[in-house]
CSV table of C-alpha atoms in Angstrom, one decimal:
chain,number,residue,atom,x,y,z
A,1,MET,CA,65.0,129.5,50.7
A,2,GLN,CA,68.0,131.5,49.4
A,3,SER,CA,70.5,129.1,48.1
A,4,TYR,CA,74.0,129.2,49.5
A,5,SER,CA,76.6,128.9,46.8
A,6,ALA,CA,79.8,130.4,45.6
A,7,LEU,CA,77.9,132.0,42.8
A,8,ASN,CA,75.4,133.6,45.2
A,9,LEU,CA,78.1,134.7,47.5
A,10,PHE,CA,79.7,136.6,44.7
A,11,ARG,CA,76.5,138.0,43.3
A,12,ARG,CA,75.3,139.3,46.6
A,13,GLY,CA,78.9,140.4,47.6
A,14,LEU,CA,78.5,143.0,44.6
A,15,GLY,CA,75.8,144.4,46.5
A,16,GLY,CA,77.6,144.7,49.9
A,17,HIS,CA,76.0,141.4,51.1
A,18,LYS,CA,72.9,143.5,52.1
A,19,SER,CA,70.3,141.3,50.3
A,20,TRP,CA,70.8,138.3,52.5
A,21,THR,CA,67.5,137.5,54.3
A,22,ARG,CA,67.2,135.6,57.7
A,23,ALA,CA,68.0,131.7,57.6
A,24,TRP,CA,64.7,130.7,59.1
A,25,ARG,CA,61.4,132.5,59.9
A,26,ASP,CA,60.3,133.4,63.5
A,27,PRO,CA,56.6,132.2,63.5
A,28,ALA,CA,54.1,132.5,66.2
A,29,PRO,CA,52.8,129.1,67.2
A,30,LYS,CA,49.5,127.8,65.6
A,31,SER,CA,46.8,126.4,67.6
A,32,HIS,CA,47.3,122.7,66.4
A,33,TYR,CA,50.1,120.8,64.7
A,34,ASP,CA,50.4,117.3,63.3
A,35,VAL,CA,53.6,116.7,65.3
A,36,ILE,CA,55.2,118.8,68.2
A,37,ILE,CA,58.8,118.2,68.8
A,38,ILE,CA,60.0,119.5,72.2
A,39,GLY,CA,63.5,120.6,72.0
A,40,GLY,CA,65.2,122.5,69.2
A,41,GLY,CA,68.7,121.0,69.4
A,42,GLY,CA,70.3,119.1,66.6
A,43,HIS,CA,68.2,116.0,67.2
A,44,GLY,CA,64.8,117.7,67.4
A,45,LEU,CA,65.6,120.0,64.3
A,46,ALA,CA,66.7,116.9,62.3
A,47,THR,CA,63.6,115.0,63.2
A,48,ALA,CA,61.5,117.8,62.0
A,49,TYR,CA,63.4,117.9,58.8
A,50,TYR,CA,63.2,114.3,58.0
A,51,LEU,CA,59.5,114.4,59.0
A,52,ALA,CA,58.9,117.0,56.3
A,53,LYS,CA,61.4,115.6,53.8
A,54,VAL,CA,61.1,111.9,54.1
A,55,HIS,CA,57.5,111.4,55.3
A,56,GLY,CA,55.7,114.7,53.8
A,57,ILE,CA,54.5,115.7,57.3
A,58,LYS,CA,55.0,119.5,57.2
A,59,ASN,CA,52.6,120.7,59.8
A,60,VAL,CA,55.2,120.3,62.4
A,61,ALA,CA,56.5,122.6,65.2
A,62,VAL,CA,60.0,122.6,67.1
A,63,LEU,CA,59.6,124.2,70.6
A,64,GLU,CA,62.9,125.4,71.9
A,65,ARG,CA,63.2,127.0,75.4
A,66,GLY,CA,66.2,129.0,74.5
A,67,TRP,CA,67.7,129.8,71.1
A,68,ILE,CA,68.8,127.4,68.4
A,69,GLY,CA,72.3,126.3,68.9
A,70,GLY,CA,72.3,127.4,72.6
A,71,GLY,CA,72.0,124.0,74.2
A,72,ASN,CA,73.9,120.8,74.1
A,73,THR,CA,74.4,121.0,70.3
A,74,GLY,CA,76.8,123.6,70.9
A,75,ARG,CA,78.4,122.1,74.1
A,76,ASN,CA,79.9,118.9,72.8
A,77,THR,CA,83.4,118.1,71.4
A,78,THR,CA,82.1,117.7,68.0
A,79,ILE,CA,83.4,114.2,67.4
A,80,VAL,CA,81.7,111.8,64.9
A,81,ARG,CA,82.5,108.1,64.8
A,82,SER,CA,80.7,104.7,64.8
A,83,ASN,CA,83.3,102.5,66.3
A,84,TYR,CA,81.1,100.6,68.6
A,85,ARG,CA,81.3,96.8,69.5
A,86,GLN,CA,77.6,95.8,70.0
A,87,PRO,CA,75.7,95.5,66.8
A,88,ALA,CA,72.6,97.7,67.9
A,89,LEU,CA,75.1,100.4,68.6
A,90,HIS,CA,77.3,100.3,65.6
A,91,ASN,CA,74.2,99.9,63.3
A,92,LEU,CA,72.7,102.9,64.8
A,93,PHE,CA,75.9,105.1,64.6
A,94,GLU,CA,77.0,103.8,61.2
A,95,PHE,CA,73.6,104.7,59.8
A,96,SER,CA,74.2,108.2,61.3
A,97,LEU,CA,77.7,108.3,59.9
A,98,LYS,CA,76.5,107.6,56.4
A,99,LEU,CA,74.1,110.5,56.7
A,100,TRP,CA,76.9,112.8,58.0
A,101,GLU,CA,78.7,112.0,54.6
A,102,GLY,CA,76.0,113.7,52.5
A,103,MET,CA,74.7,116.3,55.1
A,104,SER,CA,76.3,119.6,53.8
A,105,ASP,CA,74.9,118.8,50.3
A,106,ASP,CA,71.4,117.6,51.6
A,107,LEU,CA,71.0,120.7,53.7
A,108,ASN,CA,72.8,123.2,51.4
A,109,TYR,CA,74.8,124.4,54.5
A,110,ASN,CA,78.4,123.7,55.2
A,111,VAL,CA,78.6,121.7,58.4
A,112,MET,CA,82.3,121.3,57.9
A,113,PHE,CA,82.2,117.7,58.4
A,114,SER,CA,85.9,116.5,58.3
A,115,GLN,CA,86.7,112.8,58.1
A,116,ARG,CA,90.1,113.1,59.7
A,117,GLY,CA,89.9,109.8,61.4
A,118,ALA,CA,89.0,108.7,64.9
A,119,LEU,CA,91.7,106.9,66.7
A,120,PHE,CA,91.6,105.0,70.0
A,121,LEU,CA,94.8,104.4,71.5
A,122,GLY,CA,95.9,101.3,73.3
A,123,HIS,CA,98.2,101.4,76.3
A,124,SER,CA,98.7,97.7,77.1
A,125,ASP,CA,98.4,94.2,75.7
A,126,SER,CA,94.8,93.9,77.1
A,127,ASP,CA,93.8,97.2,75.5
A,128,MET,CA,95.1,95.9,72.1
A,129,ILE,CA,93.1,92.6,72.5
A,130,ARG,CA,89.9,94.8,73.2
A,131,LEU,CA,90.6,97.1,70.4
A,132,ALA,CA,91.2,94.3,68.0
A,133,GLU,CA,87.9,92.7,69.1
A,134,ARG,CA,86.1,95.9,68.6
A,135,GLY,CA,87.8,96.4,65.2
A,136,ASP,CA,86.8,92.9,64.1
A,137,ALA,CA,83.2,93.3,65.2
A,138,MET,CA,83.1,96.5,63.1
A,139,ARG,CA,84.7,95.0,59.9
A,140,CYS,CA,82.2,92.1,60.1
A,141,MET,CA,79.4,94.8,59.7
A,142,GLY,CA,81.4,96.4,56.9
A,143,ILE,CA,82.4,99.5,59.0
A,144,ASP,CA,86.0,100.8,58.4
A,145,ALA,CA,88.6,99.9,61.1
A,146,GLU,CA,92.4,99.6,61.0
A,147,LEU,CA,94.6,98.4,63.8
A,148,MET,CA,97.6,100.6,64.0
A,149,SER,CA,101.2,99.6,65.0
A,150,LYS,CA,103.4,101.9,67.1
A,151,ALA,CA,105.3,102.9,63.9
A,152,GLN,CA,102.2,103.8,62.1
A,153,LEU,CA,101.0,106.0,65.1
A,154,ARG,CA,104.4,107.7,65.2
A,155,LYS,CA,103.9,108.8,61.6
A,156,LEU,CA,100.4,109.7,62.0
A,157,ILE,CA,100.9,111.8,65.1
A,158,PRO,CA,104.6,112.8,65.6
A,159,LEU,CA,103.9,114.7,68.7
A,160,LEU,CA,102.6,111.7,70.7
A,161,ASP,CA,104.8,110.6,73.5
A,162,MET,CA,105.9,107.1,72.4
A,163,SER,CA,108.6,106.6,74.9
A,164,ASP,CA,108.6,103.6,77.4
A,165,GLU,CA,108.8,106.1,80.2
A,166,ALA,CA,105.5,107.8,79.2
A,167,ARG,CA,102.8,108.0,81.9
A,168,PHE,CA,100.4,106.2,79.4
A,169,PRO,CA,102.8,104.2,77.2
A,170,VAL,CA,101.4,103.8,73.7
A,171,VAL,CA,101.5,100.3,72.3
A,172,GLY,CA,99.2,100.6,69.4
A,173,GLY,CA,95.7,101.8,68.3
A,174,LEU,CA,92.5,101.3,66.4
A,175,ILE,CA,91.5,104.0,63.9
A,176,GLN,CA,88.3,104.5,62.0
A,177,PRO,CA,89.4,106.6,58.9
A,178,ARG,CA,85.9,107.9,58.2
A,179,GLY,CA,85.3,109.2,61.6
A,180,GLY,CA,86.1,113.0,62.4
A,181,THR,CA,84.7,116.2,63.5
A,182,ALA,CA,82.0,118.8,62.2
A,183,ARG,CA,81.0,122.2,63.2
A,184,HIS,CA,78.5,121.6,65.8
A,185,ASP,CA,76.3,124.9,65.5
A,186,ALA,CA,76.4,124.7,61.9
A,187,VAL,CA,74.5,121.5,62.3
A,188,ALA,CA,71.7,123.0,64.2
A,189,TRP,CA,71.6,126.0,62.0
A,190,GLY,CA,71.6,123.9,58.9
A,191,TYR,CA,68.7,121.7,60.0
A,192,ALA,CA,66.7,124.6,61.2
A,193,ARG,CA,67.0,126.4,57.9
A,194,ALA,CA,66.2,123.4,55.9
A,195,ALA,CA,63.3,122.4,58.0
A,196,ASP,CA,61.9,125.9,57.9
A,197,ALA,CA,62.2,125.9,54.1
A,198,LEU,CA,60.0,122.8,54.1
A,199,GLY,CA,57.3,124.6,56.2
A,200,VAL,CA,58.2,123.5,59.8
A,201,ASP,CA,57.6,126.1,62.4
A,202,VAL,CA,60.9,126.6,64.4
A,203,ILE,CA,59.6,128.4,67.7
A,204,GLN,CA,62.3,129.8,69.9
A,205,ASN,CA,62.0,131.1,73.4
A,206,CYS,CA,59.1,128.8,73.9
A,207,GLU,CA,59.3,126.6,76.9
A,208,VAL,CA,57.0,123.7,77.5
A,209,THR,CA,55.5,124.1,81.0
A,210,GLY,CA,53.0,121.1,81.0
A,211,MET,CA,51.2,118.5,79.0
A,212,ASP,CA,47.5,117.9,78.1
A,213,ILE,CA,46.9,114.4,78.6
A,214,ARG,CA,43.4,113.1,78.5
A,215,GLY,CA,42.6,109.3,79.0
A,216,GLY,CA,46.2,108.2,78.8
A,217,LYS,CA,46.7,110.1,75.5
A,218,ILE,CA,48.6,113.4,74.9
A,219,VAL,CA,46.5,116.0,72.9
A,220,GLY,CA,48.8,119.0,73.4
A,221,VAL,CA,51.3,120.9,75.4
A,222,LYS,CA,51.1,124.1,77.5
A,223,THR,CA,53.9,126.5,76.7
A,224,THR,CA,55.1,130.0,77.7
A,225,LYS,CA,53.5,131.1,74.4
A,226,GLY,CA,50.1,129.5,75.2
A,227,ASP,CA,48.5,126.1,74.8
A,228,ILE,CA,49.2,124.2,71.4
A,229,GLY,CA,47.3,121.1,70.4
A,230,ALA,CA,49.0,118.2,68.6
A,231,ASP,CA,48.1,114.7,67.3
A,232,ARG,CA,51.6,113.5,68.3
A,233,VAL,CA,54.3,114.7,70.5
A,234,GLY,CA,58.0,114.0,70.7
A,235,ILE,CA,60.3,114.7,73.5
A,236,CYS,CA,63.8,115.5,72.4
A,237,VAL,CA,65.5,117.3,75.2
A,238,ALA,CA,68.5,115.2,76.2
A,239,GLY,CA,70.0,116.6,79.4
A,240,ASN,CA,66.4,117.5,80.7
A,241,SER,CA,64.5,114.4,79.6
A,242,GLY,CA,63.7,113.6,83.3
A,243,GLN,CA,62.2,117.2,83.7
A,244,VAL,CA,60.0,117.0,80.7
A,245,ALA,CA,58.9,113.3,81.1
A,246,ALA,CA,57.9,114.3,84.7
A,247,MET,CA,55.1,116.5,83.3
A,248,ALA,CA,53.7,113.3,82.0
A,249,ASP,CA,54.3,111.6,85.3
A,250,LEU,CA,57.0,109.3,83.8
A,251,ARG,CA,60.1,108.2,85.6
A,252,LEU,CA,63.1,107.5,83.3
A,253,PRO,CA,66.2,105.4,83.6
A,254,ILE,CA,68.2,108.5,83.5
A,255,GLU,CA,70.3,110.8,85.7
A,256,SER,CA,71.5,114.3,84.5
A,257,HIS,CA,75.2,114.6,84.8
A,258,LEU,CA,77.6,117.4,83.6
A,259,LEU,CA,80.1,116.7,80.8
A,260,GLN,CA,82.8,119.4,80.4
A,261,ALA,CA,84.8,120.5,77.4
A,262,PHE,CA,87.8,122.8,77.0
A,263,VAL,CA,89.5,124.6,74.2
A,264,SER,CA,93.0,126.1,74.0
A,265,GLU,CA,94.2,129.2,72.3
A,266,PRO,CA,94.4,128.6,68.5
A,267,VAL,CA,97.8,127.3,67.2
A,268,LYS,CA,99.0,126.0,63.9
A,269,PRO,CA,97.8,122.6,62.7
A,270,MET,CA,99.5,120.1,65.0
A,271,ILE,CA,96.9,117.2,65.4
A,272,ASP,CA,95.1,116.1,62.3
A,273,THR,CA,93.0,113.3,63.8
A,274,VAL,CA,90.9,112.7,66.7
A,275,ILE,CA,92.7,111.1,69.7
A,276,MET,CA,90.8,109.0,72.2
A,277,SER,CA,92.0,106.2,74.4
A,278,GLN,CA,90.8,102.7,75.5
A,279,SER,CA,92.0,103.1,79.1
A,280,ILE,CA,91.9,106.7,80.0
A,281,HIS,CA,89.1,109.1,79.3
A,282,CYS,CA,90.6,112.1,77.5
A,283,TYR,CA,89.8,113.0,73.9
A,284,ILE,CA,91.9,115.4,71.8
A,285,SER,CA,91.1,117.1,68.4
A,286,GLN,CA,92.1,120.4,66.8
A,287,SER,CA,89.3,122.6,65.4
A,288,ASP,CA,89.4,124.3,62.1
A,289,LYS,CA,90.1,127.5,64.0
A,290,GLY,CA,93.4,125.9,65.4
A,291,GLU,CA,92.1,125.5,69.0
A,292,ILE,CA,92.9,122.2,70.8
A,293,VAL,CA,89.6,120.7,71.9
A,294,LEU,CA,89.6,118.6,75.0
A,295,GLY,CA,87.1,116.3,76.9
A,296,GLY,CA,87.0,113.8,79.5
A,297,ASP,CA,84.9,112.1,82.1
A,298,PRO,CA,81.6,113.5,83.3
A,299,ASP,CA,81.4,115.0,86.7
A,300,MET,CA,80.0,111.9,88.1
A,301,TYR,CA,77.1,113.4,90.2
A,302,PRO,CA,73.7,114.6,89.3
A,303,THR,CA,73.5,118.3,88.6
A,304,TYR,CA,71.7,120.6,86.3
A,305,SER,CA,74.1,123.5,87.1
A,306,GLN,CA,76.0,123.6,83.8
A,307,ARG,CA,79.1,124.5,85.9
A,308,GLY,CA,81.8,122.0,85.9
A,309,ARG,CA,84.1,120.8,88.7
A,310,PRO,CA,87.7,122.1,88.4
A,311,ASP,CA,89.4,119.0,89.4
A,312,ARG,CA,88.1,117.5,86.2
A,313,ILE,CA,89.9,120.1,84.1
A,314,GLU,CA,93.1,119.2,86.0
A,315,GLU,CA,92.6,115.5,85.4
A,316,VAL,CA,91.8,115.9,81.6
A,317,ALA,CA,94.6,118.4,81.1
A,318,GLY,CA,97.1,116.0,82.8
A,319,GLN,CA,96.0,113.2,80.6
A,320,ALA,CA,96.3,115.3,77.5
A,321,ILE,CA,99.7,116.6,78.4
A,322,ALA,CA,100.8,113.0,79.3
A,323,LEU,CA,99.9,111.8,75.8
A,324,ILE,CA,101.2,114.9,74.0
A,325,PRO,CA,103.7,116.8,75.9
A,326,ALA,CA,103.7,119.8,73.5
A,327,LEU,CA,100.2,120.8,74.7
A,328,SER,CA,101.8,121.8,78.1
A,329,ARG,CA,102.8,125.3,76.5
A,330,LEU,CA,99.3,126.2,75.6
A,331,ARG,CA,96.9,128.4,77.4
A,332,MET,CA,93.4,127.2,78.1
A,333,LEU,CA,90.9,129.6,76.3
A,334,ARG,CA,87.5,128.5,77.6
A,335,SER,CA,85.9,125.6,79.4
A,336,TRP,CA,82.1,124.9,79.7
A,337,ALA,CA,79.7,122.1,80.7
A,338,GLY,CA,76.6,120.6,79.3
A,339,THR,CA,73.9,118.6,81.1
A,340,THR,CA,73.8,115.1,79.8
A,341,ASP,CA,71.1,112.3,80.1
A,342,MET,CA,73.2,109.5,81.5
A,343,SER,CA,71.1,106.3,80.9
A,344,PHE,CA,71.5,103.2,82.9
A,345,ASP,CA,73.1,101.0,80.3
A,346,GLY,CA,75.0,103.7,78.6
A,347,SER,CA,72.7,103.7,75.3
A,348,PRO,CA,70.1,106.1,74.1
A,349,ILE,CA,66.2,105.7,74.3
A,350,ILE,CA,64.2,106.4,71.0
A,351,GLY,CA,60.6,105.1,71.1
A,352,LYS,CA,57.2,105.1,72.6
A,353,THR,CA,56.4,105.9,76.2
A,354,PRO,CA,53.4,104.6,78.4
A,355,VAL,CA,51.4,107.7,77.2
A,356,ASP,CA,49.7,107.3,73.9
A,357,GLU,CA,51.0,109.5,71.1
A,358,LEU,CA,53.9,110.7,73.3
A,359,TYR,CA,57.4,109.6,72.2
A,360,LEU,CA,60.9,109.9,73.7
A,361,ASN,CA,64.2,110.5,72.3
A,362,GLY,CA,67.0,110.9,75.1
A,363,GLY,CA,69.4,109.1,77.2
A,364,TRP,CA,72.3,110.0,74.8
A,365,CYS,CA,75.0,110.0,77.7
A,366,TYR,CA,78.3,111.4,75.9
A,367,GLY,CA,77.2,110.1,72.5
A,368,GLY,CA,74.5,112.4,71.2
A,369,PHE,CA,76.2,114.7,68.7
A,370,LYS,CA,77.6,112.1,66.4
A,371,ALA,CA,74.1,110.5,66.2
A,372,THR,CA,72.3,113.7,65.2
A,373,PRO,CA,71.2,112.8,61.7
A,374,GLY,CA,70.7,109.1,62.4
A,375,SER,CA,68.7,110.0,65.5
A,376,GLY,CA,66.6,112.5,63.6
A,377,TRP,CA,65.9,110.1,60.7
A,378,LEU,CA,64.9,107.3,62.9
A,379,TYR,CA,62.8,109.4,65.4
A,380,ALA,CA,61.0,110.8,62.3
A,381,HIS,CA,60.3,107.3,61.2
A,382,THR,CA,59.0,106.4,64.5
A,383,LEU,CA,56.8,109.6,64.8
A,384,ALA,CA,55.4,109.2,61.3
A,385,LYS,CA,54.6,105.5,61.3
A,386,GLY,CA,53.8,105.2,65.1
A,387,GLU,CA,56.3,102.3,65.2
A,388,PRO,CA,60.0,102.2,65.6
A,389,HIS,CA,62.3,101.6,62.6
A,390,ALA,CA,64.3,98.3,62.9
A,391,LEU,CA,67.5,100.3,63.7
A,392,ASN,CA,66.0,102.0,66.7
A,393,ALA,CA,63.7,99.2,67.9
A,394,PRO,CA,66.3,97.8,70.3
A,395,PHE,CA,66.5,101.2,72.0
A,396,ARG,CA,63.0,101.2,73.4
A,397,LEU,CA,62.2,102.5,76.8
A,398,ASP,CA,61.0,99.4,78.2
A,399,ARG,CA,64.0,97.5,77.7
A,400,PHE,CA,65.3,98.1,81.2
A,401,GLU,CA,62.3,96.2,82.7
A,402,THR,CA,62.6,93.4,80.3
A,403,GLY,CA,66.3,92.9,80.8
A,404,ALA,CA,67.1,93.7,77.1
A,405,THR,CA,69.6,96.5,77.9
A,406,ILE,CA,72.3,97.5,75.4
A,407,ASP,CA,75.4,97.7,77.9
A,408,GLU,CA,78.5,98.3,75.6
A,409,THR,CA,80.8,98.5,78.7
A,410,GLY,CA,79.2,96.0,80.8
A,411,ALA,CA,78.8,98.5,83.6
A,412,GLY,CA,75.5,97.2,84.9
A,413,PRO,CA,72.6,99.3,86.2
A,414,MET,CA,74.4,102.5,86.9
A,415,PRO,CA,74.7,105.6,84.9
A,416,HIS,CA,77.6,105.0,82.3
A,417,HIS,CA,81.0,104.3,83.5
A,418,ARG,CA,80.4,104.6,87.2
B,1,MET,CA,83.7,121.9,93.2
B,2,LEU,CA,81.5,121.3,96.3
B,3,LEU,CA,82.6,122.0,99.8
B,4,ILE,CA,81.1,119.1,101.8
B,5,HIS,CA,81.0,119.3,105.6
B,6,CYS,CA,81.8,115.6,106.6
B,7,PRO,CA,80.2,115.2,110.2
B,8,HIS,CA,83.5,113.2,111.2
B,9,CYS,CA,86.1,115.1,109.3
B,10,GLY,CA,84.8,118.8,108.7
B,11,PRO,CA,85.0,120.7,105.5
B,12,ARG,CA,86.5,118.7,102.6
B,13,ALA,CA,86.6,119.1,98.7
B,14,GLN,CA,84.2,117.2,96.7
B,15,ALA,CA,87.1,115.3,95.1
B,16,GLU,CA,87.2,113.2,98.4
B,17,PHE,CA,83.6,112.1,98.0
B,18,VAL,CA,81.7,109.7,95.8
B,19,PHE,CA,78.1,110.0,94.8
B,20,GLU,CA,76.2,106.8,95.2
B,21,ARG,CA,72.4,107.2,94.6
B,22,PRO,CA,69.3,108.9,95.7
B,23,LEU,CA,68.1,107.7,99.1
B,24,GLU,CA,64.8,106.6,97.7
B,25,SER,CA,66.7,104.2,95.3
B,26,ILE,CA,68.5,102.2,98.0
B,27,ILE,CA,67.8,98.7,97.6
B,28,GLN,CA,66.8,96.5,100.7
B,29,ILE,CA,68.2,93.0,100.8
B,30,ASP,CA,64.8,91.5,100.7
B,31,GLU,CA,63.4,94.0,98.1
B,32,ALA,CA,60.3,92.6,96.4
B,33,LEU,CA,60.8,92.4,92.5
B,34,PRO,CA,58.1,95.0,91.6
B,35,ASP,CA,60.0,97.5,93.8
B,36,LEU,CA,63.5,96.4,92.9
B,37,ILE,CA,63.2,97.2,89.2
B,38,PRO,CA,62.3,100.9,89.6
B,39,LYS,CA,64.9,101.3,92.2
B,40,LEU,CA,67.6,99.8,90.0
B,41,TYR,CA,66.5,101.7,86.8
B,42,SER,CA,64.3,104.7,87.3
B,43,ARG,CA,65.0,108.0,88.9
B,44,VAL,CA,63.1,111.1,89.7
B,45,ASN,CA,66.2,112.9,88.7
B,46,PRO,CA,65.0,116.2,90.5
B,47,LYS,CA,66.0,119.6,89.4
B,48,GLY,CA,66.2,121.0,92.9
B,49,PRO,CA,66.5,119.6,96.3
B,50,SER,CA,67.4,116.0,96.6
B,51,TRP,CA,68.3,113.5,99.4
B,52,GLU,CA,71.3,111.5,98.3
B,53,LEU,CA,73.6,108.7,99.6
B,54,TRP,CA,77.3,109.7,99.3
B,55,ARG,CA,80.5,108.3,100.6
B,56,HIS,CA,83.6,110.0,102.1
B,57,THR,CA,85.7,107.4,100.0
B,58,TYR,CA,88.9,109.3,100.0
B,59,GLY,CA,88.6,110.4,103.6
B,60,CYS,CA,87.0,108.5,106.5
B,61,GLN,CA,85.1,106.2,104.2
B,62,SER,CA,81.8,106.9,105.9
B,63,TRP,CA,78.5,106.7,104.2
B,64,LEU,CA,76.7,110.0,104.5
B,65,LYS,CA,73.2,111.3,103.6
B,66,LEU,CA,73.2,114.7,101.8
B,67,HIS,CA,70.4,117.0,101.3
B,68,ARG,CA,71.5,118.9,98.2
B,69,ASP,CA,70.2,121.2,95.5
B,70,THR,CA,70.9,119.9,92.1
B,71,HIS,CA,70.3,123.2,90.4
B,72,ASN,CA,72.3,125.8,92.5
B,73,HIS,CA,74.7,123.5,94.4
B,74,THR,CA,73.5,124.4,97.9
B,75,ILE,CA,74.0,121.8,100.4
B,76,HIS,CA,71.3,121.9,103.1
B,77,ALA,CA,72.5,119.1,105.3
B,78,VAL,CA,75.0,116.4,105.7
B,79,LEU,CA,74.0,113.6,108.0
B,80,GLU,CA,75.4,110.3,109.4
B,81,ILE,CA,73.5,107.1,108.5
B,82,GLY,CA,71.0,106.6,111.0
B,83,GLN,CA,70.5,110.4,111.8
B,84,THR,CA,67.2,111.8,110.6
B,85,PRO,CA,66.7,115.5,109.9
B,86,GLU,CA,64.4,117.6,112.1
B,87,GLY,CA,60.9,117.2,110.7
B,88,GLY,CA,62.2,115.2,107.7
B,89,ASP,CA,61.8,111.7,106.8
B,90,ALA,CA,64.9,110.9,104.8
């Protein structure tokens, strides 16, 4: 693997940058692998990387239907945080956040992780009680959280509408200073390159079309590039988990919904933290290119179309402008939608399935991107040992039938927030 | 946004409607426990045609049965509760 460094940039610049080679190989699939990972998103690539790096399992293939970075990894709003209230969730996301902090060095790839703070606004006394409760739960576990007063918020985000007449009056907030954003496609590319360097085959344009299951045990997969044998197979295709699991006759506690995101034209720095809210569903940040990145509620009905409904754009834009009136002068540049796995308690699934040697990682709802390194690390552990790590043990598939759901919002047996 | 032809109100924007659940996941009041758990928690989640329960919440408030394609957004049928499609068993 060519090292990416300032020295190398300079040295190869002298040659007109013509000596750079491709970041990862384009291998043809072998006939058999120790582990096959279905899905070349951030989570699948991270899983392959940690399988090779931490567990020494290098005979691994990642099968990607499209191209690396073309799925949900490149469709999110790039927010990274671990400010959850329930222990199972904040343990998972805090573990992930710690991996984010060393990721660029570990991968020799700049993922532009920027810990600019992840702020939740409170709009009422009851919002502030819930934020304080969440902050207390986090601090008890050693996770950073600070309650913010109105005066502190005014200083942090001068453009926020702090007037009493505001549509969503701001009375305070809770910030996690170590939260922030990262460049999402760099995460996929960085993991693909690093996994490839350790011997993992990253195979693009290779769609899994069936599973070879004999006597309740998976022995391989059928793909558009031929049949491939495997000792162990990991599904990692959030958004399409139900489709892939159906190849093994499994029904999952998941509905596929759309989540949209929007970016404005680029402007000078105006928002230097990630803004979310306890009561309304709108998140606002500014990318390194200067674009204002917006996200909101999912589209609230099952669809795989990747085409969002326009009334959601109006709703999110309306909320964003109410919070920061200066945004009203911006033009929207692009909007897009990603298909997300909405699980029935709002929490992910990482663990075994009823089919021997077939494992599942999915059900990430809105929260997949921030979990990328932690999810990969824990899924790699699960695939290597055949047993879940203590951190992902609560996120097993059978928790729904045993009643051990992890329901952060208390929404009950419905896809999150319905 | 979908254009849904409500049998009572005519063509209306999707914004007036709320998706509830697939028809096969409707829970009967005397549902046996082995049937209840899968209906509460597991879904076929099809990519293609699907029979679903919707409600015209911000219109006439009627419950409706939609036959809808989850991939290309075609709506094949909108029926009142109690109506059954020709040749179908929804």
